[in-house]
Coordinates of C-alpha atoms and ligand atoms in Angstrom, one line a residue:
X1 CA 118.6 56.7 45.4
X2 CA 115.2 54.6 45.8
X3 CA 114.5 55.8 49.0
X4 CA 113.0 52.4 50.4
X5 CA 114.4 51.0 53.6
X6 CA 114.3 47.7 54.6
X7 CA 114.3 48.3 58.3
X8 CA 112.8 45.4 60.0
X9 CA 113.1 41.4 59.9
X10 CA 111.5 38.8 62.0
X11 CA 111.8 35.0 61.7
X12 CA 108.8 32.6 63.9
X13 CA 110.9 29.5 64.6
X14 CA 108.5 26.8 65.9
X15 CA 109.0 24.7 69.2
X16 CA 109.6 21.3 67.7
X17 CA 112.6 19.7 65.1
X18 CA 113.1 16.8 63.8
X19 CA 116.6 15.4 63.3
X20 CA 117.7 13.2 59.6
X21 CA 117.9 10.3 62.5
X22 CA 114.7 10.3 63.8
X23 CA 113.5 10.9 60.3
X24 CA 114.6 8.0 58.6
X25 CA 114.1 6.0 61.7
X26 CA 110.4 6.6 61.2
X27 CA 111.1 6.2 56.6
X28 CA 112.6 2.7 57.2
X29 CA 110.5 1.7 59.8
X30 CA 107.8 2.1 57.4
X31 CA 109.9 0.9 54.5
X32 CA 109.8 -2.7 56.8
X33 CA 106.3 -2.7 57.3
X34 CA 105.7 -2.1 54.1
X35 CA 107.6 -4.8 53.1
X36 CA 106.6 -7.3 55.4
X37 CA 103.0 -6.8 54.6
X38 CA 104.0 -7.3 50.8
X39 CA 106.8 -10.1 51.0
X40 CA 104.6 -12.8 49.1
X41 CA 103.6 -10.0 46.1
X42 CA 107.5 -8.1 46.0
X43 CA 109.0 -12.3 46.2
X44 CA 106.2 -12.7 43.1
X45 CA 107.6 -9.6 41.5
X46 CA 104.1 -8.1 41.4
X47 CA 105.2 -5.0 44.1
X48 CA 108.3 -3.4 44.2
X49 CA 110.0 -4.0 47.4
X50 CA 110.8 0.0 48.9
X51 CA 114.4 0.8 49.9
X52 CA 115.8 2.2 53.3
X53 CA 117.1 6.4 53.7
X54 CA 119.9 7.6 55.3
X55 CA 121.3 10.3 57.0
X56 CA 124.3 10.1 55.4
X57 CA 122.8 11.0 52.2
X58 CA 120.6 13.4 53.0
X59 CA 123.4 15.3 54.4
X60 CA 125.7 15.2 52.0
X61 CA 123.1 15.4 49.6
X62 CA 121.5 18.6 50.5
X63 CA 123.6 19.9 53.4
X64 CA 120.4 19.3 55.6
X65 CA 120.7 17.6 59.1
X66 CA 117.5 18.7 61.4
X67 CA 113.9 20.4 60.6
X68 CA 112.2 22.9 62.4
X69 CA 108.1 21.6 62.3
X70 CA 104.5 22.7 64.1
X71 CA 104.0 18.9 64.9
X72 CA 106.6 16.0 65.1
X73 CA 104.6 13.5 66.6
X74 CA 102.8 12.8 63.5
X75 CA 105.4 13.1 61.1
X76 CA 108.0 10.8 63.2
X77 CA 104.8 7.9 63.4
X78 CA 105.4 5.1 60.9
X79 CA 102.2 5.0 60.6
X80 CA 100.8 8.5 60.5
X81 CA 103.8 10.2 58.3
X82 CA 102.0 13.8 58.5
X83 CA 101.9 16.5 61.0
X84 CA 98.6 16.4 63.0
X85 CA 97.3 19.7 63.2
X86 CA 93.8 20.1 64.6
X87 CA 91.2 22.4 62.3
X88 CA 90.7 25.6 64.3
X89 CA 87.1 26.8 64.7
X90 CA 86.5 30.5 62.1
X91 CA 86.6 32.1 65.8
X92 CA 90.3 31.6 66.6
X93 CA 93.3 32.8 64.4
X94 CA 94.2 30.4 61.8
X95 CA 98.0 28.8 62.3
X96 CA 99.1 30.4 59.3
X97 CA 97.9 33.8 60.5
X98 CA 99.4 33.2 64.1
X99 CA 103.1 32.4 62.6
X100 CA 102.5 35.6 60.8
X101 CA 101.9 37.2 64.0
X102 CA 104.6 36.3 65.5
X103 CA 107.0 36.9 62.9
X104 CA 105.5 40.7 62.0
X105 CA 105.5 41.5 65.8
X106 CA 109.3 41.4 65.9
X107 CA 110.0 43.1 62.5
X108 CA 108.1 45.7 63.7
X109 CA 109.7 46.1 67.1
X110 CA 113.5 46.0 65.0
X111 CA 112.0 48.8 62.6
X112 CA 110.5 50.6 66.1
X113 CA 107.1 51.0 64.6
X114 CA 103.6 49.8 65.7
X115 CA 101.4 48.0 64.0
X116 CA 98.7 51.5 62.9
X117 CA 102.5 53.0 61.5
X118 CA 101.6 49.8 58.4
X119 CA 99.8 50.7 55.2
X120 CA 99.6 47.2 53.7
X121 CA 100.2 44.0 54.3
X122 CA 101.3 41.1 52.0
X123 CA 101.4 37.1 52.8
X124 CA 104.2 35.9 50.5
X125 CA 104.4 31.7 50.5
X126 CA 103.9 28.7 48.9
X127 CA 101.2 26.7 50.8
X128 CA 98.1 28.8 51.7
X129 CA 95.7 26.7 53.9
X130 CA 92.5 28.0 52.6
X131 CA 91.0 29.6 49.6
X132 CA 89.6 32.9 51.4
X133 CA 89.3 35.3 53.4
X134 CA 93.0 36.3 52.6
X135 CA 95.3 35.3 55.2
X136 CA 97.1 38.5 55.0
X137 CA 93.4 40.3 55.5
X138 CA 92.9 38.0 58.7
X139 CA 96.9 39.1 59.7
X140 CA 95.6 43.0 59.3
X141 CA 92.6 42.5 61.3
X142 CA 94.8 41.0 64.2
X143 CA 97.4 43.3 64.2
X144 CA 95.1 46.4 64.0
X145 CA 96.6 48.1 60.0
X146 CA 94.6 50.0 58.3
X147 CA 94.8 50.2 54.5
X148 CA 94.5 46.7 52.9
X149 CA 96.2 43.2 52.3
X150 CA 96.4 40.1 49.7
X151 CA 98.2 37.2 49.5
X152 CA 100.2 35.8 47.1
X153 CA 102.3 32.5 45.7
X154 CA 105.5 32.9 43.9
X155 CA 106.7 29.4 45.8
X156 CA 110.1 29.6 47.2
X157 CA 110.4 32.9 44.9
X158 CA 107.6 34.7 47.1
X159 CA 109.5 36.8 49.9
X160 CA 112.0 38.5 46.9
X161 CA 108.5 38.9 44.3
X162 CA 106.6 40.1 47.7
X163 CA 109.6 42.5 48.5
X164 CA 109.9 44.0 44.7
X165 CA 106.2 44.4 45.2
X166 CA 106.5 46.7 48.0
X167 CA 109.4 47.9 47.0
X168 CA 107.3 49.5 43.7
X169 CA 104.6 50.6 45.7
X170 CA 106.4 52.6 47.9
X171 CA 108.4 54.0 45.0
X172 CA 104.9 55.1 43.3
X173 CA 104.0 56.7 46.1
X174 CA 101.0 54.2 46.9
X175 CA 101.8 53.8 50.3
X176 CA 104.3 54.4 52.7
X177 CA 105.1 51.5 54.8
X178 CA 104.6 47.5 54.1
X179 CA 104.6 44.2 56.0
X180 CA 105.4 41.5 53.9
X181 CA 105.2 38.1 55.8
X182 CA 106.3 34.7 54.7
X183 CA 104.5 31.9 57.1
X184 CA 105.5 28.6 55.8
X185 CA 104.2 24.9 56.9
X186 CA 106.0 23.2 53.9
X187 CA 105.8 19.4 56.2
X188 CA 101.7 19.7 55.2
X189 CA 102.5 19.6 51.8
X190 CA 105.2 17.1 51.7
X191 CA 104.9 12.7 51.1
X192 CA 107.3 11.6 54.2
X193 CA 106.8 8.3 52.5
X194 CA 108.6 9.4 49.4
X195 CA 112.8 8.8 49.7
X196 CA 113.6 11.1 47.0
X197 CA 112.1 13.8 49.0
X198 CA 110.9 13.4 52.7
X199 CA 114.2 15.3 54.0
X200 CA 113.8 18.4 52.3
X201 CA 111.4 20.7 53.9
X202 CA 111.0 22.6 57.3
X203 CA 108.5 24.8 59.0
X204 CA 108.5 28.6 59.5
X205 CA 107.7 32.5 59.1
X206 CA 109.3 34.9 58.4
X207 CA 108.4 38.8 57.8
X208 CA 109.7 42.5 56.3
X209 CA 109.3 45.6 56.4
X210 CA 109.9 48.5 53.5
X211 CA 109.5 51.8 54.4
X212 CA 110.1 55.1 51.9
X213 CA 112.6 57.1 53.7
X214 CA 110.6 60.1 54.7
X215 CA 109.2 58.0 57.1
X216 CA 111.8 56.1 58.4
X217 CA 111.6 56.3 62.4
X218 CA 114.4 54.0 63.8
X219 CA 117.2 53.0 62.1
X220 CA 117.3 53.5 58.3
X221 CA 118.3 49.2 58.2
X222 CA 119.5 48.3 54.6
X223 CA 118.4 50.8 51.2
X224 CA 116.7 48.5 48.9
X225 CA 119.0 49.1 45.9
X226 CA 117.2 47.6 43.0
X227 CA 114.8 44.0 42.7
X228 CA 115.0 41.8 39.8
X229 CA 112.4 38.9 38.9
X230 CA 112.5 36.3 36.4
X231 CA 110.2 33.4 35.4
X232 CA 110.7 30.6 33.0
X233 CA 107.7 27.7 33.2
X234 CA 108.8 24.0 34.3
X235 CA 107.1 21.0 35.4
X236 CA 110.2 19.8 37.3
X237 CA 109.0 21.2 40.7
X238 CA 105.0 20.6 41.2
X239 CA 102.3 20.1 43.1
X240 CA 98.8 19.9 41.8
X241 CA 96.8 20.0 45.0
X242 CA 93.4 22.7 43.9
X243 CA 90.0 22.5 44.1
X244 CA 89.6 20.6 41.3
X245 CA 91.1 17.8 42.9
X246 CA 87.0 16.6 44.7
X247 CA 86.1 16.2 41.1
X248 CA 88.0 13.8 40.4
X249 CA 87.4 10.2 42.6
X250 CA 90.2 8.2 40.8
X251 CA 93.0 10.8 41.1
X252 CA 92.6 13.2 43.9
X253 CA 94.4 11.2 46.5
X254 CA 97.2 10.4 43.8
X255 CA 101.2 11.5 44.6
X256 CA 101.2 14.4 42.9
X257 CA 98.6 16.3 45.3
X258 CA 101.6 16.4 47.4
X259 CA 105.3 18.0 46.4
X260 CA 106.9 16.2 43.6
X261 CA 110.1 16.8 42.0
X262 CA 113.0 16.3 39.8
X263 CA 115.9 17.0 42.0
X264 CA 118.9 16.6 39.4
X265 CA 117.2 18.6 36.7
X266 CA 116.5 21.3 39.0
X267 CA 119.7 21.3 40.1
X268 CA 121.3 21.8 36.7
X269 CA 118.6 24.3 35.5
X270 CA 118.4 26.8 38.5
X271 CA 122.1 27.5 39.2
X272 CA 122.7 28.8 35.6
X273 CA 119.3 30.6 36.1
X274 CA 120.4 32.5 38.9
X275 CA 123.7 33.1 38.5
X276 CA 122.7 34.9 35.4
X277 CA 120.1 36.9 36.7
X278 CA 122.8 37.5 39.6
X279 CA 125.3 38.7 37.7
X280 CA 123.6 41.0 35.4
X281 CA 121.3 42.4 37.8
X282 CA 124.6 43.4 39.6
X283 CA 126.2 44.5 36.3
X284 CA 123.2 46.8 35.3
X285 CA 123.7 48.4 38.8
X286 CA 127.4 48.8 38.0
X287 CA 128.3 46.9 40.9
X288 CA 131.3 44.5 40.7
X289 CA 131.0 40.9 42.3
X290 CA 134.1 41.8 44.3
X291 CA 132.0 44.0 46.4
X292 CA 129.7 42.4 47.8
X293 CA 129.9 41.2 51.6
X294 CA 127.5 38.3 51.2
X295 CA 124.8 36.8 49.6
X296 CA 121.7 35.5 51.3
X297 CA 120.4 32.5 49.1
X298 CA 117.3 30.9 49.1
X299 CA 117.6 27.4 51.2
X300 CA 117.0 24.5 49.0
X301 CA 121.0 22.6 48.7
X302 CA 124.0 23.4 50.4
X303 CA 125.8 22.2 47.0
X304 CA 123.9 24.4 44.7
X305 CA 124.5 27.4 46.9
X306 CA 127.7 26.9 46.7
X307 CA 128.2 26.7 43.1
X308 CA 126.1 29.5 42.7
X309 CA 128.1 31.9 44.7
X310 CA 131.1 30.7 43.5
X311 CA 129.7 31.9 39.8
X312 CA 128.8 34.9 41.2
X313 CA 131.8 35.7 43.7
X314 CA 134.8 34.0 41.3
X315 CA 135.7 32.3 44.8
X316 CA 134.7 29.5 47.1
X317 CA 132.1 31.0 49.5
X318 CA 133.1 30.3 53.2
X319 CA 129.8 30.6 55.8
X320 CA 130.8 34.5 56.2
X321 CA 130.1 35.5 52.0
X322 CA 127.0 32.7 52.1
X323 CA 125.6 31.9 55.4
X324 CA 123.7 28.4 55.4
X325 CA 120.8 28.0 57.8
X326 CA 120.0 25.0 56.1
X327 CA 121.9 22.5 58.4
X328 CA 119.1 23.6 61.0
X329 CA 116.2 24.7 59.1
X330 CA 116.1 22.5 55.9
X331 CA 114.1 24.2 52.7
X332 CA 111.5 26.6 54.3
X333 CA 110.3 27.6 50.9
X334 CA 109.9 31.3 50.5
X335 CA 111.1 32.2 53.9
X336 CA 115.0 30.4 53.4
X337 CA 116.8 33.4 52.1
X338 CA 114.9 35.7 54.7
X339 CA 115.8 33.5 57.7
X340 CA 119.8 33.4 56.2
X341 CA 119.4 37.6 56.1
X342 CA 117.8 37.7 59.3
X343 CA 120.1 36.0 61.3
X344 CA 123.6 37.5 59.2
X345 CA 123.2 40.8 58.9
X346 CA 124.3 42.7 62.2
X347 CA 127.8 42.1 61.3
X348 CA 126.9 44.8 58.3
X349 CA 128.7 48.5 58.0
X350 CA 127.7 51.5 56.7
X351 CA 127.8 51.3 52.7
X352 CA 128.6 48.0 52.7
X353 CA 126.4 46.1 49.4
X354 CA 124.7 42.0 49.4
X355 CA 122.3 40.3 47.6
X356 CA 119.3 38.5 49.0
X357 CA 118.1 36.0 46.2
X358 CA 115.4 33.4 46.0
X359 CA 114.9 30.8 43.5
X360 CA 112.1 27.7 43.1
X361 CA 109.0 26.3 41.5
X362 CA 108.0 28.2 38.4
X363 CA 110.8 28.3 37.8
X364 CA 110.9 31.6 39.5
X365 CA 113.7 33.5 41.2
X366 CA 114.5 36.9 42.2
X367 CA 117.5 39.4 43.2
X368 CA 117.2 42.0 45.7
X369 CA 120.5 44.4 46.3
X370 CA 120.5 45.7 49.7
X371 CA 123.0 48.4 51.1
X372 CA 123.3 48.9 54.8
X373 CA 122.6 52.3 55.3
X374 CA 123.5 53.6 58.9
Ligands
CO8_401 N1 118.5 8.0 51.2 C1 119.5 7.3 50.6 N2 119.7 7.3 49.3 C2 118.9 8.1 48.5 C3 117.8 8.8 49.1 C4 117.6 8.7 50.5 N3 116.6 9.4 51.1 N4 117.1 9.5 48.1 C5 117.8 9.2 46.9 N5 118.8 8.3 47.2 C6 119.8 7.7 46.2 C7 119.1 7.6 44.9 O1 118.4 6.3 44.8 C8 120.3 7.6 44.0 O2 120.9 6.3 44.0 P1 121.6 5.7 42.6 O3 122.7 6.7 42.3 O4 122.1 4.4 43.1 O5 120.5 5.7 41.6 C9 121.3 8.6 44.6 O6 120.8 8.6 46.0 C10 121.2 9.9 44.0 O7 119.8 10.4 44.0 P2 119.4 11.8 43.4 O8 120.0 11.9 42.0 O9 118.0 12.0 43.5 O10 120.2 12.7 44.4 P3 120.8 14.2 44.3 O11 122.2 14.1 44.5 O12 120.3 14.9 43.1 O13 120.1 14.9 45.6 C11 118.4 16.4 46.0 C12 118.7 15.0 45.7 C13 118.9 16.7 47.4 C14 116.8 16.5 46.1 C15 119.0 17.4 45.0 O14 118.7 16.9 43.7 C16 118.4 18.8 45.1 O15 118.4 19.4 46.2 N6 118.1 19.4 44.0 C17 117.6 20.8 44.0 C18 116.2 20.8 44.4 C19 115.7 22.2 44.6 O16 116.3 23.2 44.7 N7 114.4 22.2 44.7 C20 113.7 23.4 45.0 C21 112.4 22.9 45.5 S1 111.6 23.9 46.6 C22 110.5 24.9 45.8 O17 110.6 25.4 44.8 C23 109.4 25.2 46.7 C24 108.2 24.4 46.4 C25 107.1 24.8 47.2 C26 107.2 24.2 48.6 C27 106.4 23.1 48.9 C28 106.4 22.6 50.3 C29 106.2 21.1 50.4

């Protein structure tokens, strides 16, 4: 027995969405400007005219029909294409810290602890707005833990590495209790003027909490079986926003500051990837595919998730063995697979086994078996 709990989850869902129609309404209104303002050079063949988006596609494509984002004005303006999100002064929470908040507040309330019950804190995501003071620190200081906090990037791999992080401490007897929180504004870091990719990404947070089973004060949740993390380098998913970028005039304003990718080749890399680390993971547990209730994937593709779990399950998943939440959230990066567990795991009995697994940039993905426990 590991004697860690996971006994609290909490998922900050912001006020505004955005659906594929209003999103490609705004893409091919700017795809028209664009090429109006350009007819003599594309007629000349010295610009490439751009091509409309469709919901159609995007849906079928990725199982994605509406996005939950902190500002739609500016992402739905033809000619803005970014959220607007005004620079706080150093007095005020930052937004990241605030979704963090939000989402901790409730994990705690599920796990029936308060805030001075925490012994560390760790921010888990792939888009940190500034360099330092930690985000997790500034999270501590406004929920009033003790102990200490850091943040870290994984990309969409960061809730299950930040989970087998806590998961060890507690098991060396480091701490106690964690919060491990995944605040998300993926829209900041993505090109709505690119087709391939303006679709994919939402806005959230999400949060956890492990606790060794001494401690335990409400319900004892789901025992955190085992974890499992692999890595294997790739360019296919990347973004080379950093502070190097100021010392460099000709490039730092270039595409690949944003999110880049290459969809297909992720596609056909990651599902092998991750049913194998899936599938061993379970068999080095000596736990058969056949019992499992569900899995909770990461949120990138409908299509991939459901080739993965059919590798994994030997059957075609139905929404009960691998609930999407992408139709409504699109890819939230590291929080996906927390929001899907979150929101489908009530319905869990007393022994019964899943698998929360993330997988992304890096490549990087990670298995975490979960048993409910009372
Ligand atoms: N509208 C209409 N048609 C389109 C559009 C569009 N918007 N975009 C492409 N098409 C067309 C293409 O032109 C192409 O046409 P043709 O066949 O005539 O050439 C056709 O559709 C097929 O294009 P693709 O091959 O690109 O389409 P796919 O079927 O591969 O679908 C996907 C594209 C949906 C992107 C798919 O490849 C996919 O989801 N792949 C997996 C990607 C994935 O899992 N990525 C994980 C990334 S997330 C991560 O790790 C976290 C990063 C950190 C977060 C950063 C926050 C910003």
């Amino acid at each position: 027995m590991s004697q860690v709990y996971l006994t609290g989850t909490g998922l900050f869902t912001p006020s505004e969405s955005v659906s594929n129609d209003e999103l490609v309404d705004s893409f091919n209104a700017f795809v028209e400007n664009f090429n109006a303002e350009h007819a003599d050079a594309i007629a000349a063949g010295e610009v490439e005219a751009l091509t409309p988006s469709s919901s159609a596609f995007i849906e079928k494509a990725s199982g994605i029909k509406s996005r939950f984002v902190m500002n739609k004005s500016g992402i739905v303006d033809p000619d803005t294409m970014c959220p607007q999100i005004p620079e706080r002064s150093n007095d005020e929470p930052s937004i990241l810290a605030e979704m963090s908040v939000n989402a901790a507040q409730q994990a705690l309330d599920e796990a029936g602890l308060e805030a001075n019950d925490i012994d560390a804190v760790i921010v888990a995501c792939s888009n940190l707005q500034r360099a330092y003071p930690a985000i997790s620190i500034e999270v501590q200081g406004l929920l009033g833990i003790e102990g200490f906090a850091f943040d870290m990037n994984v990309a969409c791999s960061s809730a299950t590495f930040g989970v087998q992080t806590g998961f060890d401490m507690i098991r060396s007897g480091s701490i106690k209790r964690i919060l491990m929180v995944n605040p998300e504004i993926c829209t900041g870091h993505l090109n709505f003027r690119d087709r391939d990719s303006h679709f994919i990404f939402g806005d959230v947070a999400t949060a956890v909490i492990l606790e060794h089973g001494d401690v335990v004060k409400g319900d004892k949740g789901f025992e955190v079986v085992d974890t499992r993390l692999i890595t294997q380098f790739s360019n296919n998913i990347r973004n080379n926003f950093g502070f190097l970028n100021r010392t460099n005039a000709e490039t730092r304003d270039a595409r690949d500051k944003l999110f880049v990718q290459e969809g297909r080749k992720v596609f056909r890399e990651v599902v092998p990837m991750v049913s194998e680390l899936i599938l061993s993971h379970l068999a080095d547990n000596n736990i058969q595919s056949s019992n499992l209730r569900r899995v909770w994937l990461h949120q990138a593709n409908r299509n991939m998730n459901d080739l993965i779990a059919k590798k994994v399950l030997g059957q075609d998943p139905n929404d009960d063995l691998q609930p999407t939440v992408l139709d409504q959230y699109a890819n939230t990066s590291s929080a996906g697979s927390i929001i899907a567990f979150h929101k489908h795991k009530e319905d869990f009995k007393n022994g019964e086994l899943g698998v929360i697994c993330s997988f992304g940039a890096g490549y990087s993905a990670g298995s975490v078996i979960v048993r409910r426990a009372s």
